[in-house]
mmCIF file of C-alpha atoms in Angstrom:
data_model
loop_
_atom_site.group_PDB
_atom_site.id
_atom_site.type_symbol
_atom_site.label_atom_id
_atom_site.label_comp_id
_atom_site.label_asym_id
_atom_site.label_seq_id
_atom_site.Cartn_x
_atom_site.Cartn_y
_atom_site.Cartn_z
ATOM 1 C CA MET A 1 9.546 -8.575 1.031
ATOM 2 C CA THR A 2 5.965 -7.398 1.577
ATOM 3 C CA MET A 3 6.299 -7.866 5.343
ATOM 4 C CA SER A 4 9.629 -5.988 5.360
ATOM 5 C CA SER A 5 7.946 -2.970 3.792
ATOM 6 C CA ALA A 6 6.323 -2.267 7.178
ATOM 7 C CA PHE A 7 9.060 0.067 8.392
ATOM 8 C CA GLY A 8 8.247 2.518 5.610
ATOM 9 C CA GLN A 9 4.473 2.241 5.873
ATOM 10 C CA THR A 10 2.272 4.952 7.353
ATOM 11 C CA TYR A 11 0.728 2.794 10.047
ATOM 12 C CA PHE A 12 4.201 2.129 11.482
ATOM 13 C CA ILE A 13 5.677 5.630 11.194
ATOM 14 C CA ALA A 14 2.483 7.200 12.619
ATOM 15 C CA ILE A 15 3.044 5.346 15.880
ATOM 16 C CA PHE A 16 5.988 7.653 16.598
ATOM 17 C CA ALA A 17 4.272 10.858 15.471
ATOM 18 C CA PRO A 18 3.649 12.281 18.984
ATOM 19 C CA GLN A 19 7.282 11.814 20.046
ATOM 20 C CA ILE A 20 8.642 13.174 16.759
ATOM 21 C CA LYS A 21 6.413 16.235 16.810
ATOM 22 C CA SER A 22 7.206 16.907 20.459
ATOM 23 C CA GLU A 23 10.995 16.594 20.194
ATOM 24 C CA LEU A 24 11.320 18.463 16.861
ATOM 25 C CA GLY A 25 8.703 21.116 17.584
ATOM 26 C CA LEU A 26 6.286 20.286 14.771
ATOM 27 C CA SER A 27 2.538 20.822 14.524
ATOM 28 C CA ASP A 28 0.136 18.331 12.940
ATOM 29 C CA GLY A 29 0.184 20.341 9.725
ATOM 30 C CA GLY A 30 4.000 20.721 9.829
ATOM 31 C CA PHE A 31 4.688 17.040 10.285
ATOM 32 C CA GLY A 32 2.005 16.098 7.780
ATOM 33 C CA SER A 33 3.457 18.510 5.192
ATOM 34 C CA LEU A 34 6.958 17.076 5.605
ATOM 35 C CA TYR A 35 5.557 13.629 5.272
ATOM 36 C CA ALA A 36 3.597 14.608 2.154
ATOM 37 C CA ALA A 37 6.635 16.250 0.504
ATOM 38 C CA ALA A 38 8.798 13.185 1.214
ATOM 39 C CA THR A 39 6.196 10.774 -0.129
ATOM 40 C CA ILE A 40 5.434 12.813 -3.254
ATOM 41 C CA THR A 41 9.138 12.910 -4.062
ATOM 42 C CA SER A 42 9.449 9.148 -3.526
ATOM 43 C CA ALA A 43 6.472 8.620 -5.877
ATOM 44 C CA ALA A 44 8.239 10.671 -8.574
ATOM 45 C CA VAL A 45 11.401 8.539 -8.175
ATOM 46 C CA MET A 46 9.294 5.348 -8.312
ATOM 47 C CA MET A 47 7.589 6.487 -11.524
ATOM 48 C CA TRP A 48 10.992 6.945 -13.143
ATOM 49 C CA GLY A 49 12.884 4.073 -11.545
ATOM 50 C CA GLY A 50 10.213 1.371 -11.246
ATOM 51 C CA LYS A 51 10.986 0.052 -14.707
ATOM 52 C CA VAL A 52 14.307 -1.330 -13.479
ATOM 53 C CA ALA A 53 12.265 -4.337 -12.325
ATOM 54 C CA ASP A 54 11.947 -5.254 -15.995
ATOM 55 C CA VAL A 55 15.718 -5.173 -16.450
ATOM 56 C CA PHE A 56 17.431 -6.549 -13.293
ATOM 57 C CA PRO A 57 16.673 -9.599 -11.166
ATOM 58 C CA ILE A 58 14.194 -8.994 -8.338
ATOM 59 C CA ARG A 59 16.653 -10.659 -5.891
ATOM 60 C CA LEU A 60 19.350 -8.057 -6.505
ATOM 61 C CA LEU A 61 17.015 -5.075 -6.356
ATOM 62 C CA ALA A 62 15.371 -6.399 -3.130
ATOM 63 C CA ILE A 63 18.660 -6.536 -1.335
ATOM 64 C CA ILE A 64 19.468 -2.978 -2.381
ATOM 65 C CA ALA A 65 16.048 -1.810 -1.199
ATOM 66 C CA ILE A 66 16.381 -3.566 2.138
ATOM 67 C CA LEU A 67 19.816 -2.101 2.765
ATOM 68 C CA GLY A 68 18.464 1.363 1.929
ATOM 69 C CA LEU A 69 15.527 0.911 4.256
ATOM 70 C CA ALA A 70 17.808 -0.239 7.070
ATOM 71 C CA ALA A 71 19.999 2.837 6.591
ATOM 72 C CA MET A 72 16.928 5.099 6.857
ATOM 73 C CA CYS A 73 15.767 3.333 10.027
ATOM 74 C CA LEU A 74 19.171 4.033 11.617
ATOM 75 C CA ALA A 75 18.953 7.643 10.560
ATOM 76 C CA MET A 76 15.516 7.975 12.120
ATOM 77 C CA SER A 77 16.894 6.649 15.404
ATOM 78 C CA SER A 78 19.203 9.677 15.591
ATOM 79 C CA VAL A 79 17.163 12.428 13.946
ATOM 80 C CA ALA A 80 17.807 15.697 15.750
ATOM 81 C CA ALA A 81 16.207 18.460 13.641
ATOM 82 C CA ALA A 82 13.130 18.942 11.534
ATOM 83 C CA TRP A 83 15.083 19.475 8.339
ATOM 84 C CA MET A 84 16.681 16.053 8.771
ATOM 85 C CA LEU A 85 13.266 14.469 8.825
ATOM 86 C CA LEU A 86 12.565 15.221 5.152
ATOM 87 C CA PRO A 87 15.343 13.044 3.572
ATOM 88 C CA ILE A 88 14.745 10.331 6.179
ATOM 89 C CA LEU A 89 11.023 10.141 5.497
ATOM 90 C CA PHE A 90 11.824 10.180 1.743
ATOM 91 C CA GLY A 91 14.076 7.142 2.179
ATOM 92 C CA LEU A 92 11.626 5.255 4.331
ATOM 93 C CA ARG A 93 8.798 5.772 1.829
ATOM 94 C CA LEU A 94 10.943 5.055 -1.243
ATOM 95 C CA PHE A 95 12.609 1.877 0.031
ATOM 96 C CA GLY A 96 9.824 0.682 2.277
ATOM 97 C CA GLN A 97 6.384 1.502 0.983
ATOM 98 C CA GLY A 98 7.562 2.019 -2.583
ATOM 99 C CA SER A 99 10.268 -0.411 -3.681
ATOM 100 C CA MET A 100 9.528 -3.495 -1.573
ATOM 101 C CA GLY A 101 5.902 -3.786 -2.544
ATOM 102 C CA HIS A 102 6.503 -2.869 -6.167
ATOM 103 C CA LEU A 103 9.269 -5.493 -6.603
ATOM 104 C CA ALA A 104 7.266 -8.232 -4.902
ATOM 105 C CA MET A 105 4.085 -7.609 -6.900
ATOM 106 C CA THR A 106 5.964 -7.210 -10.178
ATOM 107 C CA GLY A 107 7.773 -10.490 -9.690
ATOM 108 C CA VAL A 108 4.678 -12.529 -8.800
ATOM 109 C CA GLY A 109 2.599 -10.879 -11.520
ATOM 110 C CA ARG A 110 5.255 -11.804 -14.117
ATOM 111 C CA TRP A 111 6.037 -15.326 -12.993
ATOM 112 C CA TYR A 112 2.472 -16.713 -12.751
ATOM 113 C CA LEU A 113 -0.307 -16.774 -15.312
ATOM 114 C CA ARG A 114 -2.910 -19.501 -14.662
ATOM 115 C CA ARG A 115 -2.749 -19.113 -10.892
ATOM 116 C CA ARG A 116 -1.841 -15.423 -10.739
ATOM 117 C CA GLY A 117 -4.718 -14.437 -8.434
ATOM 118 C CA ARG A 118 -3.968 -17.188 -5.896
ATOM 119 C CA MET A 119 -0.232 -16.628 -5.965
ATOM 120 C CA MET A 120 -0.759 -12.874 -5.561
ATOM 121 C CA SER A 121 -3.069 -13.486 -2.565
ATOM 122 C CA LEU A 122 -0.280 -15.488 -0.896
ATOM 123 C CA ALA A 123 2.438 -12.897 -1.674
ATOM 124 C CA VAL A 124 0.436 -10.030 -0.223
ATOM 125 C CA LEU A 125 -0.010 -11.835 3.121
ATOM 126 C CA GLY A 126 3.104 -10.067 4.258
ATOM 127 C CA PHE A 127 1.215 -6.756 4.347
ATOM 128 C CA PRO A 128 -1.472 -7.841 6.849
ATOM 129 C CA ALA A 129 1.041 -9.900 8.773
ATOM 130 C CA SER A 130 3.109 -6.810 9.399
ATOM 131 C CA GLU A 131 -0.045 -4.780 10.213
ATOM 132 C CA ALA A 132 -0.941 -7.358 12.806
ATOM 133 C CA VAL A 133 2.525 -7.488 14.467
ATOM 134 C CA MET A 134 4.313 -4.204 13.899
ATOM 135 C CA PRO A 135 2.074 -1.497 15.532
ATOM 136 C CA PHE A 136 1.602 -3.506 18.701
ATOM 137 C CA ALA A 137 5.305 -4.479 18.790
ATOM 138 C CA ALA A 138 6.335 -0.851 18.228
ATOM 139 C CA VAL A 139 4.133 0.405 21.108
ATOM 140 C CA THR A 140 5.423 -2.314 23.422
ATOM 141 C CA LEU A 141 9.090 -1.850 22.565
ATOM 142 C CA MET A 142 8.750 1.934 22.753
ATOM 143 C CA ALA A 143 7.395 1.683 26.315
ATOM 144 C CA ALA A 144 10.290 -0.589 27.291
ATOM 145 C CA PHE A 145 13.264 0.973 25.510
ATOM 146 C CA GLY A 146 12.273 4.312 23.951
ATOM 147 C CA TRP A 147 11.114 5.314 20.487
ATOM 148 C CA ARG A 148 14.605 5.879 19.003
ATOM 149 C CA GLU A 149 15.733 2.400 20.054
ATOM 150 C CA VAL A 150 12.796 0.861 18.198
ATOM 151 C CA TRP A 151 14.175 2.195 14.929
ATOM 152 C CA THR A 152 17.583 0.700 15.690
ATOM 153 C CA ILE A 153 15.921 -2.658 16.304
ATOM 154 C CA ALA A 154 14.089 -2.272 12.962
ATOM 155 C CA ALA A 155 17.359 -1.766 11.071
ATOM 156 C CA ALA A 156 18.888 -4.808 12.753
ATOM 157 C CA THR A 157 15.867 -6.911 11.865
ATOM 158 C CA LEU A 158 16.081 -5.912 8.210
ATOM 159 C CA VAL A 159 19.795 -6.812 7.943
ATOM 160 C CA LEU A 160 19.784 -9.970 10.049
ATOM 161 C CA VAL A 161 16.422 -11.437 9.090
ATOM 162 C CA SER A 162 15.050 -9.954 5.863
ATOM 163 C CA ILE A 163 18.184 -10.089 3.759
ATOM 164 C CA PRO A 164 18.969 -13.804 4.544
ATOM 165 C CA LEU A 165 15.364 -14.771 3.803
ATOM 166 C CA VAL A 166 15.323 -12.995 0.449
ATOM 167 C CA LEU A 167 18.616 -14.561 -0.508
ATOM 168 C CA PHE A 168 17.274 -18.007 0.428
ATOM 169 C CA PHE A 169 13.798 -17.884 -1.103
ATOM 170 C CA LEU A 170 14.907 -16.236 -4.350
ATOM 171 C CA ARG A 171 17.997 -18.343 -4.861
ATOM 172 C CA ALA A 172 16.280 -19.934 -7.902
ATOM 173 C CA GLU A 173 14.435 -16.821 -9.176
ATOM 174 C CA PRO A 174 12.942 -17.396 -12.651
ATOM 175 C CA ARG A 175 14.905 -15.648 -15.329
ATOM 176 C CA LEU A 176 13.600 -12.404 -16.824
ATOM 177 C CA GLY A 177 10.906 -13.166 -19.412
ATOM 178 C CA ALA A 178 10.000 -16.530 -17.868
ATOM 179 C CA VAL A 179 6.281 -17.027 -17.049
ATOM 180 C CA GLU A 180 4.061 -19.952 -16.165
ATOM 181 C CA ILE A 181 2.369 -21.010 -19.438
ATOM 182 C CA PRO A 182 0.035 -23.995 -19.028
ATOM 183 C CA SER A 183 0.349 -26.699 -21.695
ATOM 184 C CA GLY A 184 -1.833 -25.938 -24.678
ATOM 185 C CA GLU A 185 -2.608 -22.420 -23.568
ATOM 186 C CA THR A 186 -1.362 -18.976 -24.504
ATOM 187 C CA SER A 187 -1.033 -15.790 -22.537
ATOM 188 C CA GLY A 188 -4.276 -14.312 -21.170
ATOM 189 C CA VAL A 189 -3.713 -11.144 -23.273
ATOM 190 C CA ARG A 190 -3.317 -10.875 -27.026
ATOM 191 C CA ARG A 191 -1.026 -7.883 -26.844
ATOM 192 C CA GLU A 192 1.988 -6.847 -24.726
ATOM 193 C CA TRP A 193 1.460 -3.147 -24.058
ATOM 194 C CA THR A 194 4.364 -0.749 -23.608
ATOM 195 C CA ARG A 195 4.202 1.972 -20.933
ATOM 196 C CA ALA A 196 3.902 4.644 -23.634
ATOM 197 C CA GLU A 197 0.874 2.882 -25.100
ATOM 198 C CA VAL A 198 -0.771 2.499 -21.700
ATOM 199 C CA LEU A 199 -0.266 6.195 -20.918
ATOM 200 C CA ARG A 200 -2.177 7.069 -24.088
ATOM 201 C CA THR A 201 -5.143 4.937 -22.897
ATOM 202 C CA PRO A 202 -7.798 6.966 -20.966
ATOM 203 C CA GLU A 203 -9.119 3.854 -19.228
ATOM 204 C CA PHE A 204 -5.792 3.447 -17.480
ATOM 205 C CA PHE A 205 -6.166 6.813 -15.729
ATOM 206 C CA VAL A 206 -9.771 6.082 -14.862
ATOM 207 C CA VAL A 207 -8.729 2.891 -13.096
ATOM 208 C CA VAL A 208 -5.801 4.656 -11.366
ATOM 209 C CA SER A 209 -8.192 7.386 -10.102
ATOM 210 C CA GLY A 210 -10.185 4.675 -8.343
ATOM 211 C CA ILE A 211 -7.456 2.426 -7.032
ATOM 212 C CA VAL A 212 -5.674 5.304 -5.267
ATOM 213 C CA VAL A 213 -8.685 5.872 -3.017
ATOM 214 C CA PRO A 214 -7.693 3.364 -0.282
ATOM 215 C CA SER A 215 -4.150 4.743 -0.231
ATOM 216 C CA PHE A 216 -5.464 8.234 0.316
ATOM 217 C CA VAL A 217 -8.163 7.351 2.812
ATOM 218 C CA MET A 218 -6.481 4.720 4.960
ATOM 219 C CA THR A 219 -3.170 6.581 5.046
ATOM 220 C CA GLY A 220 -4.915 9.763 6.201
ATOM 221 C CA ILE A 221 -6.805 7.912 8.990
ATOM 222 C CA PHE A 222 -3.814 5.901 10.210
ATOM 223 C CA PHE A 223 -1.431 8.845 10.035
ATOM 224 C CA HIS A 224 -3.664 10.976 12.293
ATOM 225 C CA GLN A 225 -4.682 8.109 14.537
ATOM 226 C CA ALA A 226 -3.231 9.847 17.603
ATOM 227 C CA TYR A 227 -5.448 12.865 16.951
ATOM 228 C CA LEU A 228 -8.435 10.671 16.387
ATOM 229 C CA VAL A 229 -8.144 8.756 19.666
ATOM 230 C CA GLU A 230 -7.605 11.966 21.605
ATOM 231 C CA ALA A 231 -10.650 13.590 20.047
ATOM 232 C CA LYS A 232 -12.843 10.492 20.739
ATOM 233 C CA GLY A 233 -11.450 9.957 24.267
ATOM 234 C CA TRP A 234 -9.932 6.583 23.409
ATOM 235 C CA SER A 235 -6.341 5.389 23.848
ATOM 236 C CA LEU A 236 -3.684 4.836 21.220
ATOM 237 C CA ALA A 237 -3.065 1.372 22.618
ATOM 238 C CA TRP A 238 -6.787 0.553 22.087
ATOM 239 C CA PHE A 239 -6.578 1.618 18.451
ATOM 240 C CA ALA A 240 -3.301 -0.161 17.768
ATOM 241 C CA GLY A 241 -4.518 -3.244 19.595
ATOM 242 C CA TRP A 242 -7.166 -3.846 16.890
ATOM 243 C CA PHE A 243 -4.636 -4.056 14.095
ATOM 244 C CA PRO A 244 -4.588 -7.868 14.415
ATOM 245 C CA VAL A 245 -8.312 -7.907 13.530
ATOM 246 C CA TYR A 246 -7.489 -5.690 10.544
ATOM 247 C CA ALA A 247 -4.678 -8.080 9.548
ATOM 248 C CA ILE A 248 -6.598 -11.341 9.965
ATOM 249 C CA THR A 249 -9.536 -9.979 7.997
ATOM 250 C CA SER A 250 -7.168 -8.712 5.256
ATOM 251 C CA VAL A 251 -5.582 -12.195 5.060
ATOM 252 C CA CYS A 252 -8.904 -13.969 4.644
ATOM 253 C CA THR A 253 -10.164 -11.431 2.134
ATOM 254 C CA ALA A 254 -6.920 -11.555 0.103
ATOM 255 C CA LEU A 255 -7.095 -15.360 -0.147
ATOM 256 C CA LEU A 256 -10.778 -15.321 -1.159
ATOM 257 C CA THR A 257 -10.145 -12.556 -3.669
ATOM 258 C CA GLY A 258 -7.264 -14.525 -5.225
ATOM 259 C CA TRP A 259 -9.632 -17.436 -5.917
ATOM 260 C CA LEU A 260 -12.307 -15.102 -7.308
ATOM 261 C CA VAL A 261 -9.807 -13.257 -9.575
ATOM 262 C CA ASP A 262 -8.634 -16.515 -11.112
ATOM 263 C CA ARG A 263 -12.295 -17.494 -11.666
ATOM 264 C CA PHE A 264 -13.902 -14.204 -12.805
ATOM 265 C CA ALA A 265 -11.023 -11.718 -13.554
ATOM 266 C CA ALA A 266 -9.836 -8.815 -11.406
ATOM 267 C CA ARG A 267 -11.491 -6.094 -13.473
ATOM 268 C CA SER A 268 -14.945 -7.431 -12.609
ATOM 269 C CA PHE A 269 -14.552 -6.519 -8.925
ATOM 270 C CA LEU A 270 -13.243 -3.017 -9.255
ATOM 271 C CA PRO A 271 -16.636 -1.285 -8.581
ATOM 272 C CA LEU A 272 -17.174 -3.242 -5.383
ATOM 273 C CA PHE A 273 -13.939 -3.216 -3.430
ATOM 274 C CA LEU A 274 -14.300 0.369 -2.085
ATOM 275 C CA LEU A 275 -17.732 -0.081 -0.566
ATOM 276 C CA PRO A 276 -16.836 -1.827 2.771
ATOM 277 C CA MET A 277 -14.227 0.870 3.537
ATOM 278 C CA THR A 278 -16.821 3.569 2.803
ATOM 279 C CA CYS A 279 -19.134 2.136 5.445
ATOM 280 C CA GLY A 280 -16.285 1.801 7.930
ATOM 281 C CA ILE A 281 -15.343 5.468 7.566
ATOM 282 C CA LEU A 282 -18.915 6.541 8.336
ATOM 283 C CA VAL A 283 -18.968 4.373 11.461
ATOM 284 C CA LEU A 284 -15.722 5.982 12.651
ATOM 285 C CA ALA A 285 -17.099 9.459 11.879
ATOM 286 C CA PHE A 286 -20.439 9.253 13.699
ATOM 287 C CA SER A 287 -19.850 6.822 16.542
ATOM 288 C CA THR A 288 -18.382 7.793 19.930
ATOM 289 C CA SER A 289 -18.185 4.176 21.166
ATOM 290 C CA PRO A 290 -14.637 2.740 21.310
ATOM 291 C CA TYR A 291 -16.052 -0.329 19.550
ATOM 292 C CA ALA A 292 -16.276 1.774 16.391
ATOM 293 C CA VAL A 293 -12.564 0.951 16.049
ATOM 294 C CA PRO A 294 -12.925 -2.820 15.475
ATOM 295 C CA VAL A 295 -15.896 -2.175 13.123
ATOM 296 C CA PHE A 296 -13.795 0.222 11.102
ATOM 297 C CA MET A 297 -10.819 -2.162 11.124
ATOM 298 C CA LEU A 298 -13.033 -5.035 9.919
ATOM 299 C CA LEU A 299 -14.652 -3.077 7.099
ATOM 300 C CA GLY A 300 -11.469 -1.301 6.086
ATOM 301 C CA ALA A 301 -9.660 -4.639 5.919
ATOM 302 C CA LEU A 302 -12.281 -6.018 3.518
ATOM 303 C CA THR A 303 -11.263 -3.263 1.065
ATOM 304 C CA ASN A 304 -7.537 -3.434 1.865
ATOM 305 C CA GLY A 305 -7.341 -7.225 1.576
ATOM 306 C CA SER A 306 -9.196 -7.386 -1.693
ATOM 307 C CA ALA A 307 -7.259 -4.383 -3.091
ATOM 308 C CA SER A 308 -3.865 -5.993 -2.540
ATOM 309 C CA THR A 309 -4.735 -9.028 -4.629
ATOM 310 C CA LEU A 310 -6.882 -7.211 -7.153
ATOM 311 C CA LEU A 311 -4.353 -4.594 -8.026
ATOM 312 C CA GLY A 312 -1.533 -7.072 -8.081
ATOM 313 C CA ALA A 313 -3.237 -9.056 -10.826
ATOM 314 C CA LEU A 314 -5.047 -6.265 -12.699
ATOM 315 C CA TRP A 315 -2.242 -4.732 -14.741
ATOM 316 C CA ALA A 316 -0.901 -8.042 -16.020
ATOM 317 C CA GLU A 317 -4.471 -9.084 -16.859
ATOM 318 C CA LEU A 318 -5.084 -5.935 -18.863
ATOM 319 C CA PHE A 319 -1.721 -5.093 -20.404
ATOM 320 C CA GLY A 320 0.485 -8.208 -20.292
ATOM 321 C CA THR A 321 3.738 -8.920 -18.438
ATOM 322 C CA ARG A 322 6.596 -7.906 -20.689
ATOM 323 C CA HIS A 323 6.630 -4.281 -19.462
ATOM 324 C CA LEU A 324 4.830 -4.954 -16.196
ATOM 325 C CA GLY A 325 7.390 -3.206 -13.958
ATOM 326 C CA ALA A 326 7.245 -0.026 -15.996
ATOM 327 C CA ILE A 327 3.411 -0.039 -16.081
ATOM 328 C CA ARG A 328 3.040 -0.897 -12.418
ATOM 329 C CA SER A 329 5.462 1.878 -11.441
ATOM 330 C CA VAL A 330 3.185 4.542 -12.870
ATOM 331 C CA ALA A 331 0.113 3.126 -11.122
ATOM 332 C CA PHE A 332 2.023 2.548 -7.919
ATOM 333 C CA ALA A 333 3.427 6.066 -8.014
ATOM 334 C CA GLY A 334 -0.189 7.293 -8.227
ATOM 335 C CA GLN A 335 -1.029 5.322 -5.038
ATOM 336 C CA VAL A 336 2.079 6.695 -3.259
ATOM 337 C CA PHE A 337 1.204 10.210 -4.432
ATOM 338 C CA ALA A 338 -2.340 9.787 -2.974
ATOM 339 C CA SER A 339 -0.920 8.528 0.284
ATOM 340 C CA ALA A 340 1.300 11.600 0.390
ATOM 341 C CA LEU A 341 -1.507 14.079 -0.018
ATOM 342 C CA ALA A 342 -3.688 12.762 2.762
ATOM 343 C CA PRO A 343 -1.476 13.413 5.864
ATOM 344 C CA GLY A 344 -0.563 16.924 4.795
ATOM 345 C CA LEU A 345 -4.056 17.918 3.698
ATOM 346 C CA MET A 346 -5.793 16.486 6.735
ATOM 347 C CA GLY A 347 -3.158 17.937 9.042
ATOM 348 C CA LEU A 348 -3.630 21.419 7.571
ATOM 349 C CA LEU A 349 -7.406 21.118 7.899
ATOM 350 C CA LEU A 350 -6.927 20.183 11.513
ATOM 351 C CA ASP A 351 -4.727 23.196 12.034
ATOM 352 C CA PHE A 352 -7.514 25.376 10.532
ATOM 353 C CA GLY A 353 -10.120 23.831 12.838
ATOM 354 C CA VAL A 354 -11.916 21.447 10.518
ATOM 355 C CA HIS A 355 -13.124 18.597 12.760
ATOM 356 C CA ILE A 356 -11.887 15.110 12.076
ATOM 357 C CA GLU A 357 -15.505 13.842 11.813
ATOM 358 C CA ALA A 358 -16.269 16.239 8.987
ATOM 359 C CA GLN A 359 -13.159 15.122 7.138
ATOM 360 C CA TYR A 360 -14.249 11.492 7.463
ATOM 361 C CA VAL A 361 -17.635 12.207 5.905
ATOM 362 C CA ALA A 362 -15.860 13.861 2.967
ATOM 363 C CA LEU A 363 -13.601 10.797 2.624
ATOM 364 C CA ALA A 364 -16.603 8.479 2.522
ATOM 365 C CA ALA A 365 -18.274 10.550 -0.193
ATOM 366 C CA TYR A 366 -15.054 10.553 -2.198
ATOM 367 C CA ALA A 367 -14.891 6.709 -2.002
ATOM 368 C CA LEU A 368 -18.524 6.245 -3.013
ATOM 369 C CA VAL A 369 -18.256 8.505 -6.057
ATOM 370 C CA SER A 370 -15.063 6.682 -7.129
ATOM 371 C CA SER A 371 -16.803 3.318 -6.879
ATOM 372 C CA LEU A 372 -19.611 4.560 -9.176
ATOM 373 C CA TRP A 373 -16.981 5.948 -11.603
ATOM 374 C CA LEU A 374 -15.262 2.541 -11.853
ATOM 375 C CA TRP A 375 -18.567 0.814 -12.423
ATOM 376 C CA LEU A 376 -19.213 2.925 -15.511
ATOM 377 C CA PHE A 377 -15.890 1.889 -17.094
ATOM 378 C CA VAL A 378 -15.867 -1.876 -16.462
ATOM 379 C CA PRO A 379 -17.243 -2.727 -19.925
ATOM 380 C CA ARG A 380 -14.345 -0.857 -21.540
ATOM 381 C CA LEU A 381 -11.853 -2.757 -19.441
ATOM 382 C CA HIS A 382 -13.356 -6.058 -20.628
ATOM 383 C CA ARG A 383 -12.749 -4.978 -24.213
ATOM 384 C CA ILE A 384 -9.146 -4.056 -23.454
ATOM 385 C CA ALA A 385 -8.446 -7.408 -21.791
ATOM 386 C CA HIS A 386 -9.930 -9.322 -24.732
ATOM 387 C CA GLY A 387 -8.378 -7.117 -27.329
#
């Protein structure tokens, strides 16, 4: 499920940005604004609808999401006007980036207790696996068949590969309410929070303000990768070719983070996970060498890989699992909302002549301040988890 989300992720859609803008007559700001509007709308729907993961089996909801994503891929293959792009992008973001990841993380977070960190680190491997394969595959297939045909292939892959795999692997899905409780132990939290209670807790919004940073920063950079490589004098194939490094590093970091989370708790690492990405952004901003790309990919992946596992385990660790889908949907909607703002905002700034390097410096400052903000609130999160 996490790997299948690729077709609604920014790093995949952005590969086709030059062709889409050229054929539909859109500027950087115009395309970014459409993308932002579609993503914000999908975040609002996720905030309202994410709680269905607490009511219906993940297996059923996953099949619905995959079919919806396949339909949007087919629609993208035949898009003919700018106005059509808005509902298509909305569907790609809702069913791809939104639903697939939310369902997968909610299921794993609910089903496991003692080994939650390690199980989460395995489940999230689909994200870096798709990051390693999809961009390079998209560029290769686009050169061979054309960009519209790639979206048709994506729809066929979802129907013929993803659906059978989900049906097979979730054929014995644990019933709703079932969790792994080790013999002689109780749940790691004393209280099962409802979403309403969580939304009245200031610490929740502090954490959300920090965890949305990678979504905002990495989405903005990946979405405008075509502009970046043109400004730096690199090639798009060079940039996309380093995604395997990004993916492999994310995998290793996710697995290590899973072990650390089980040993020390997810909340303990919140102030640290943004720092590698901050350094990577600065390298990308100030360097003109093409080898700034692998350095950025490596450092960005350290944040991305740790974030996937950290955030998957954090909400269950703090607030319990009974209403996990509803709680995660709010936090996840915040991440989607942040990922929506970046393309439009950065695109508009580019249209107004603000250099990409200056924007990167601002992104790095934003990440550093957020890291310090999280550090101040870690003691309060410890009290919540033990309360």
